[in-house]
GROMACS .gro file of C-alpha atoms in nm:
model
  294
    1MET     CA    1   3.165  -2.157  -3.675
    2ARG     CA    2   3.495  -2.257  -3.518
    3ASN     CA    3   3.524  -2.594  -3.341
    4SER     CA    4   3.567  -2.427  -3.002
    5GLU     CA    5   3.242  -2.237  -3.053
    6VAL     CA    6   3.056  -2.556  -3.150
    7VAL     CA    7   3.178  -2.731  -2.836
    8ALA     CA    8   3.088  -2.434  -2.615
    9SER     CA    9   2.740  -2.416  -2.768
   10ALA     CA   10   2.682  -2.789  -2.717
   11PHE     CA   11   2.783  -2.777  -2.350
   12LEU     CA   12   2.566  -2.470  -2.291
   13ILE     CA   13   2.258  -2.633  -2.440
   14ILE     CA   14   2.306  -2.976  -2.280
   15GLY     CA   15   2.379  -2.830  -1.937
   16ALA     CA   16   2.086  -2.593  -1.952
   17VAL     CA   17   1.843  -2.871  -2.051
   18CYS     CA   18   1.956  -3.103  -1.771
   19PHE     CA   19   1.956  -2.850  -1.491
   20ALA     CA   20   1.642  -2.666  -1.604
   21GLN     CA   21   1.443  -2.988  -1.586
   22TRP     CA   22   1.595  -3.060  -1.245
   23GLN     CA   23   1.482  -2.730  -1.094
   24ARG     CA   24   1.190  -2.634  -1.316
   25HIS     CA   25   0.941  -2.392  -1.166
   26THR     CA   26   0.676  -2.244  -1.396
   27PRO     CA   27   0.419  -2.007  -1.246
   28THR     CA   28   0.085  -1.978  -1.425
   29PRO     CA   29   0.075  -1.654  -1.626
   30GLN     CA   30  -0.125  -1.374  -1.463
   31ALA     CA   31  -0.419  -1.246  -1.664
   32LYS     CA   32  -0.398  -0.925  -1.465
   33PHE     CA   33  -0.191  -0.609  -1.474
   34VAL     CA   34  -0.083  -0.506  -1.124
   35GLU     CA   35  -0.054  -0.135  -1.042
   36LEU     CA   36   0.302  -0.097  -0.910
   37ARG     CA   37   0.297   0.283  -0.909
   38PRO     CA   38   0.013   0.530  -0.976
   39GLY     CA   39  -0.072   0.498  -1.344
   40LEU     CA   40   0.193   0.229  -1.406
   41TYR     CA   41   0.084  -0.134  -1.438
   42ARG     CA   42   0.283  -0.454  -1.496
   43LEU     CA   43   0.187  -0.803  -1.606
   44ASN     CA   44   0.465  -1.051  -1.525
   45PHE     CA   45   0.474  -1.408  -1.656
   46SER     CA   46   0.721  -1.687  -1.729
   47TRP     CA   47   0.877  -1.750  -2.066
   48GLU     CA   48   0.902  -2.129  -2.098
   49LEU     CA   49   1.221  -2.188  -2.292
   50HIS     CA   50   1.232  -2.572  -2.273
   51VAL     CA   51   1.612  -2.566  -2.301
   52ALA     CA   52   1.654  -2.356  -1.987
   53ALA     CA   53   1.473  -2.255  -1.672
   54PRO     CA   54   1.168  -2.030  -1.728
   55PHE     CA   55   1.247  -1.663  -1.759
   56PRO     CA   56   1.030  -1.382  -1.613
   57VAL     CA   57   0.898  -1.142  -1.879
   58ALA     CA   58   0.702  -0.821  -1.819
   59VAL     CA   59   0.468  -0.610  -2.029
   60TRP     CA   60   0.332  -0.275  -1.916
   61LEU     CA   61   0.031  -0.047  -1.931
   62VAL     CA   62   0.057   0.326  -1.863
   63GLU     CA   63  -0.247   0.546  -1.813
   64SER     CA   64  -0.128   0.861  -1.988
   65SER     CA   65  -0.443   1.059  -1.906
   66PRO     CA   66  -0.785   0.954  -1.773
   67ASN     CA   67  -0.908   0.651  -1.974
   68SER     CA   68  -0.619   0.669  -2.225
   69TRP     CA   69  -0.366   0.385  -2.217
   70ILE     CA   70  -0.029   0.291  -2.365
   71LEU     CA   71   0.096  -0.069  -2.394
   72ILE     CA   72   0.472  -0.117  -2.361
   73ASP     CA   73   0.608  -0.434  -2.524
   74GLY     CA   74   0.423  -0.745  -2.638
   75GLY     CA   75   0.561  -1.044  -2.450
   76THR     CA   76   0.653  -1.378  -2.602
   77THR     CA   77   0.522  -1.580  -2.894
   78ASN     CA   78   0.382  -1.844  -2.654
   79ALA     CA   79   0.004  -1.873  -2.711
   80LYS     CA   80  -0.071  -1.899  -2.337
   81ASN     CA   81   0.123  -1.583  -2.262
   82GLN     CA   82  -0.040  -1.398  -2.553
   83ARG     CA   83  -0.385  -1.486  -2.416
   84ALA     CA   84  -0.279  -1.361  -2.071
   85ILE     CA   85  -0.172  -1.025  -2.217
   86LEU     CA   86  -0.488  -0.974  -2.424
   87GLU     CA   87  -0.711  -1.077  -2.132
   88GLY     CA   88  -0.511  -0.850  -1.902
   89ILE     CA   89  -0.562  -0.553  -2.133
   90GLN     CA   90  -0.936  -0.617  -2.148
   91THR     CA   91  -0.959  -0.656  -1.769
   92THR     CA   92  -0.764  -0.338  -1.696
   93LEU     CA   93  -0.936  -0.130  -1.963
   94SER     CA   94  -1.275  -0.230  -1.826
   95SER     CA   95  -1.462   0.098  -1.865
   96ALA     CA   96  -1.642   0.184  -2.189
   97GLU     CA   97  -1.436   0.504  -2.196
   98ASP     CA   98  -1.101   0.324  -2.169
   99THR     CA   99  -0.903   0.331  -2.494
  100LEU     CA  100  -0.571   0.176  -2.591
  101ARG     CA  101  -0.402   0.460  -2.780
  102LEU     CA  102  -0.046   0.351  -2.853
  103VAL     CA  103   0.202   0.064  -2.835
  104LEU     CA  104   0.565   0.130  -2.744
  105VAL     CA  105   0.835  -0.130  -2.814
  106THR     CA  106   1.162  -0.131  -2.621
  107HIS     CA  107   1.328  -0.355  -2.884
  108GLY     CA  108   1.241  -0.631  -3.126
  109HIS     CA  109   1.357  -0.953  -2.958
  110PRO     CA  110   1.090  -1.227  -2.970
  111ASP     CA  111   1.012  -1.204  -2.597
  112HIS     CA  112   0.905  -0.841  -2.643
  113ILE     CA  113   0.689  -0.849  -2.956
  114GLY     CA  114   0.491  -1.174  -2.941
  115VAL     CA  115   0.139  -1.035  -2.923
  116LEU     CA  116   0.188  -0.727  -3.142
  117GLY     CA  117   0.037  -0.885  -3.454
  118LYS     CA  118  -0.283  -0.964  -3.266
  119VAL     CA  119  -0.292  -0.619  -3.106
  120LEU     CA  120  -0.264  -0.457  -3.450
  121ASP     CA  121  -0.555  -0.671  -3.571
  122LEU     CA  122  -0.772  -0.599  -3.266
  123TYR     CA  123  -0.700  -0.225  -3.265
  124PRO     CA  124  -0.691  -0.122  -3.634
  125ASN     CA  125  -0.625   0.247  -3.562
  126ILE     CA  126  -0.340   0.202  -3.319
  127LYS     CA  127   0.020   0.298  -3.394
  128VAL     CA  128   0.342   0.132  -3.275
  129ALA     CA  129   0.640   0.348  -3.176
  130TYR     CA  130   1.001   0.232  -3.148
  131HIS     CA  131   1.348   0.374  -3.202
  132GLU     CA  132   1.462   0.448  -3.555
  133LYS     CA  133   1.764   0.218  -3.515
  134GLU     CA  134   1.530  -0.072  -3.443
  135GLU     CA  135   1.332  -0.017  -3.764
  136PRO     CA  136   1.536  -0.262  -3.978
  137PHE     CA  137   1.446  -0.546  -3.741
  138LEU     CA  138   1.081  -0.458  -3.675
  139SER     CA  139   0.972  -0.334  -4.016
  140GLY     CA  140   1.251  -0.412  -4.260
  141GLY     CA  141   1.282  -0.788  -4.221
  142GLU     CA  142   1.647  -0.778  -4.109
  143SER     CA  143   1.767  -1.043  -3.863
  144TYR     CA  144   1.962  -0.969  -3.547
  145ALA     CA  145   2.199  -1.242  -3.663
  146SER     CA  146   2.336  -0.990  -3.914
  147ILE     CA  147   2.474  -0.769  -3.636
  148PRO     CA  148   2.846  -0.800  -3.554
  149GLY     CA  149   2.906  -0.876  -3.188
  150ASP     CA  150   3.191  -0.783  -2.954
  151ASN     CA  151   3.158  -1.097  -2.738
  152LEU     CA  152   3.172  -1.474  -2.785
  153GLN     CA  153   2.833  -1.544  -2.627
  154PHE     CA  154   2.644  -1.330  -2.878
  155ASN     CA  155   2.844  -1.457  -3.174
  156ILE     CA  156   2.758  -1.816  -3.076
  157LEU     CA  157   2.393  -1.768  -2.988
  158LYS     CA  158   2.305  -1.558  -3.290
  159ARG     CA  159   2.386  -1.863  -3.504
  160LEU     CA  160   2.148  -2.079  -3.302
  161ILE     CA  161   1.850  -1.845  -3.284
  162PRO     CA  162   1.665  -1.788  -3.613
  163GLY     CA  163   1.542  -1.447  -3.723
  164VAL     CA  164   1.174  -1.400  -3.641
  165ASN     CA  165   1.092  -1.038  -3.710
  166SER     CA  166   1.042  -1.035  -4.085
  167ALA     CA  167   0.845  -0.713  -4.158
  168LEU     CA  168   0.640  -0.754  -3.842
  169ILE     CA  169   0.507  -0.398  -3.822
  170PRO     CA  170   0.377  -0.235  -4.142
  171SER     CA  171   0.539   0.102  -4.203
  172SER     CA  172   0.191   0.258  -4.216
  173ARG     CA  173   0.143   0.168  -3.849
  174ALA     CA  174   0.490   0.270  -3.731
  175LEU     CA  175   0.611   0.584  -3.551
  176LEU     CA  176   0.982   0.638  -3.499
  177LEU     CA  177   1.149   0.766  -3.183
  178LYS     CA  178   1.456   0.961  -3.292
  179GLY     CA  179   1.784   1.059  -3.136
  180GLN     CA  180   1.929   0.986  -2.794
  181SER     CA  181   1.625   1.091  -2.590
  182GLY     CA  182   1.300   1.280  -2.602
  183ASP     CA  183   0.939   1.295  -2.495
  184VAL     CA  184   0.718   1.019  -2.634
  185SER     CA  185   0.456   1.282  -2.718
  186ASP     CA  186   0.700   1.424  -2.977
  187VAL     CA  187   0.599   1.150  -3.225
  188PHE     CA  188   0.256   1.316  -3.256
  189THR     CA  189   0.177   1.658  -3.400
  190TYR     CA  190  -0.090   1.683  -3.133
  191ALA     CA  191  -0.238   1.431  -2.891
  192ASN     CA  192  -0.440   1.567  -2.599
  193TRP     CA  193  -0.439   1.221  -2.440
  194LEU     CA  194  -0.058   1.223  -2.408
  195PRO     CA  195   0.064   1.539  -2.236
  196LYS     CA  196   0.433   1.622  -2.236
  197GLY     CA  197   0.617   1.490  -1.933
  198VAL     CA  198   0.429   1.161  -1.893
  199LEU     CA  199   0.688   0.937  -2.062
  200GLU     CA  200   1.039   1.005  -2.182
  201TYR     CA  201   1.238   0.768  -2.400
  202HIS     CA  202   1.612   0.714  -2.369
  203ALA     CA  203   1.821   0.519  -2.619
  204VAL     CA  204   2.005   0.235  -2.444
  205PRO     CA  205   2.186   0.045  -2.721
  206GLY     CA  206   2.403  -0.260  -2.671
  207HIS     CA  207   2.146  -0.532  -2.614
  208THR     CA  208   2.014  -0.435  -2.958
  209PRO     CA  209   2.109  -0.135  -3.174
  210GLY     CA  210   1.786   0.053  -3.107
  211GLN     CA  211   1.673  -0.051  -2.760
  212VAL     CA  212   1.505   0.222  -2.556
  213ALA     CA  213   1.407   0.262  -2.191
  214PHE     CA  214   1.103   0.462  -2.084
  215TYR     CA  215   1.098   0.701  -1.789
  216HIS     CA  216   0.762   0.749  -1.612
  217LYS     CA  217   0.849   1.084  -1.462
  218SER     CA  218   0.561   1.131  -1.218
  219THR     CA  219   0.660   0.817  -1.025
  220GLY     CA  220   1.038   0.824  -1.087
  221SER     CA  221   1.008   0.481  -1.251
  222VAL     CA  222   1.232   0.360  -1.533
  223ILE     CA  223   1.107   0.077  -1.752
  224ALA     CA  224   1.460  -0.034  -1.820
  225ALA     CA  225   1.391  -0.301  -2.085
  226ASP     CA  226   1.692  -0.534  -2.113
  227SER     CA  227   1.951  -0.285  -1.990
  228PHE     CA  228   1.962  -0.493  -1.672
  229THR     CA  229   1.816  -0.823  -1.554
  230HIS     CA  230   1.691  -0.899  -1.204
  231ILE     CA  231   1.668  -1.277  -1.202
  232SER     CA  232   1.821  -1.585  -1.044
  233ALA     CA  233   2.198  -1.588  -1.040
  234TRP     CA  234   2.159  -1.959  -1.126
  235TRP     CA  235   1.975  -1.900  -1.455
  236PRO     CA  236   1.964  -2.084  -1.701
  237PHE     CA  237   1.982  -2.372  -1.454
  238SER     CA  238   1.723  -2.238  -1.208
  239ASN     CA  239   1.493  -1.940  -1.179
  240VAL     CA  240   1.410  -1.962  -0.808
  241LYS     CA  241   1.740  -1.907  -0.622
  242ASP     CA  242   1.948  -1.601  -0.535
  243ILE     CA  243   1.773  -1.321  -0.726
  244SER     CA  244   2.036  -1.065  -0.826
  245LEU     CA  245   2.102  -0.770  -1.053
  246ALA     CA  246   2.306  -0.844  -1.367
  247SER     CA  247   2.376  -0.736  -1.723
  248PRO     CA  248   2.158  -0.895  -1.992
  249PRO     CA  249   2.259  -1.203  -2.192
  250PHE     CA  250   2.251  -1.209  -2.573
  251SER     CA  251   2.374  -0.850  -2.616
  252ASN     CA  252   2.557  -0.760  -2.934
  253SER     CA  253   2.784  -0.509  -2.757
  254VAL     CA  254   2.888  -0.552  -2.394
  255GLU     CA  255   3.070  -0.219  -2.403
  256MET     CA  256   2.761  -0.034  -2.525
  257VAL     CA  257   2.549  -0.204  -2.259
  258LYS     CA  258   2.784  -0.065  -1.993
  259GLY     CA  259   2.759   0.283  -2.141
  260SER     CA  260   2.378   0.262  -2.150
  261GLN     CA  261   2.368   0.146  -1.789
  262GLN     CA  262   2.581   0.442  -1.685
  263ASN     CA  263   2.352   0.684  -1.869
  264LEU     CA  264   2.041   0.544  -1.702
  265ALA     CA  265   2.202   0.549  -1.359
  266VAL     CA  266   2.246   0.928  -1.370
  267LEU     CA  267   1.897   1.019  -1.491
  268PRO     CA  268   1.771   1.284  -1.248
  269GLY     CA  269   1.477   1.206  -1.024
  270THR     CA  270   1.471   0.828  -1.066
  271MET     CA  271   1.351   0.614  -0.778
  272THR     CA  272   1.292   0.262  -0.910
  273PHE     CA  273   1.411   0.064  -1.213
  274PHE     CA  274   1.192  -0.211  -1.356
  275PRO     CA  275   1.375  -0.440  -1.601
  276SER     CA  276   1.171  -0.647  -1.843
  277HIS     CA  277   1.311  -0.959  -1.677
  278ASP     CA  278   1.247  -0.903  -1.308
  279ALA     CA  279   1.179  -1.179  -1.058
  280GLY     CA  280   1.119  -0.914  -0.790
  281ASN     CA  281   0.945  -0.578  -0.768
  282GLY     CA  282   1.201  -0.349  -0.920
  283ILE     CA  283   1.540  -0.220  -0.810
  284SER     CA  284   1.615   0.102  -0.625
  285ALA     CA  285   1.802   0.379  -0.805
  286LYS     CA  286   2.066   0.353  -0.533
  287ALA     CA  287   2.124  -0.018  -0.610
  288ILE     CA  288   2.149   0.059  -0.982
  289LYS     CA  289   2.417   0.323  -0.918
  290GLU     CA  290   2.612   0.085  -0.695
  291PHE     CA  291   2.594  -0.187  -0.962
  292VAL     CA  292   2.715   0.048  -1.235
  293MET     CA  293   3.003   0.177  -1.021
  294ALA     CA  294   3.120  -0.170  -0.910
   0.00000   0.00000   0.00000
């Protein structure tokens, strides 16, 4: 690492620690999924980073057909947040007929996969689906630090954050989403609990090579993963002031992020975008288009 990068990293870490402690605000994790749209539920909690202000993180449940459910993402590795997710699943799937059928992963960063190991243990027949370009990081043991970046921020931070995804998901439990877009039901030969048209996937690379967003067509809702953030403009120093729309930090390709944002903005029929890091209640499709065009 060059001297200039070392100095920049040191200032970033020291400044974040000082200001995060000054304006720390850590809500208790919800043990409840809230229905934001018919059939679309979100559990939102804070990721306590210690070196920066807490960061909102969402996981999702989708009722694909009566009593059949899909979990999207797995939250952080924090034990308190993992308990909140597992308790939230049990509370929401409260009927004896309710069944968790599938897990979808937007990408393999540690704030999106934390509880997956426990979910695989608790639900031995469940499969996990993610994009084929994310397979090296979720099943193959490759680190995101091996990816070349087109920006200084990523090239600094990837040296400071260790790889955590070593062969997390056994290949026997994995299903791969292929190509630029498609229907999630395409990963099954037949699944009467997941009709076509419930969820589409759309590749949105840039934050990671294989990140995907999911489009809940019946409600016009896009689970946008880390294509955008909707958090405090003061983060990492504060998470409670001036909530605004922005591009995600720690992205290997800023140019690809911009291209992915443009592709999402023109999806037909969209009404609301829900990033994984959202301190509010989603962003209108109109606001997304204005952001992309700015």
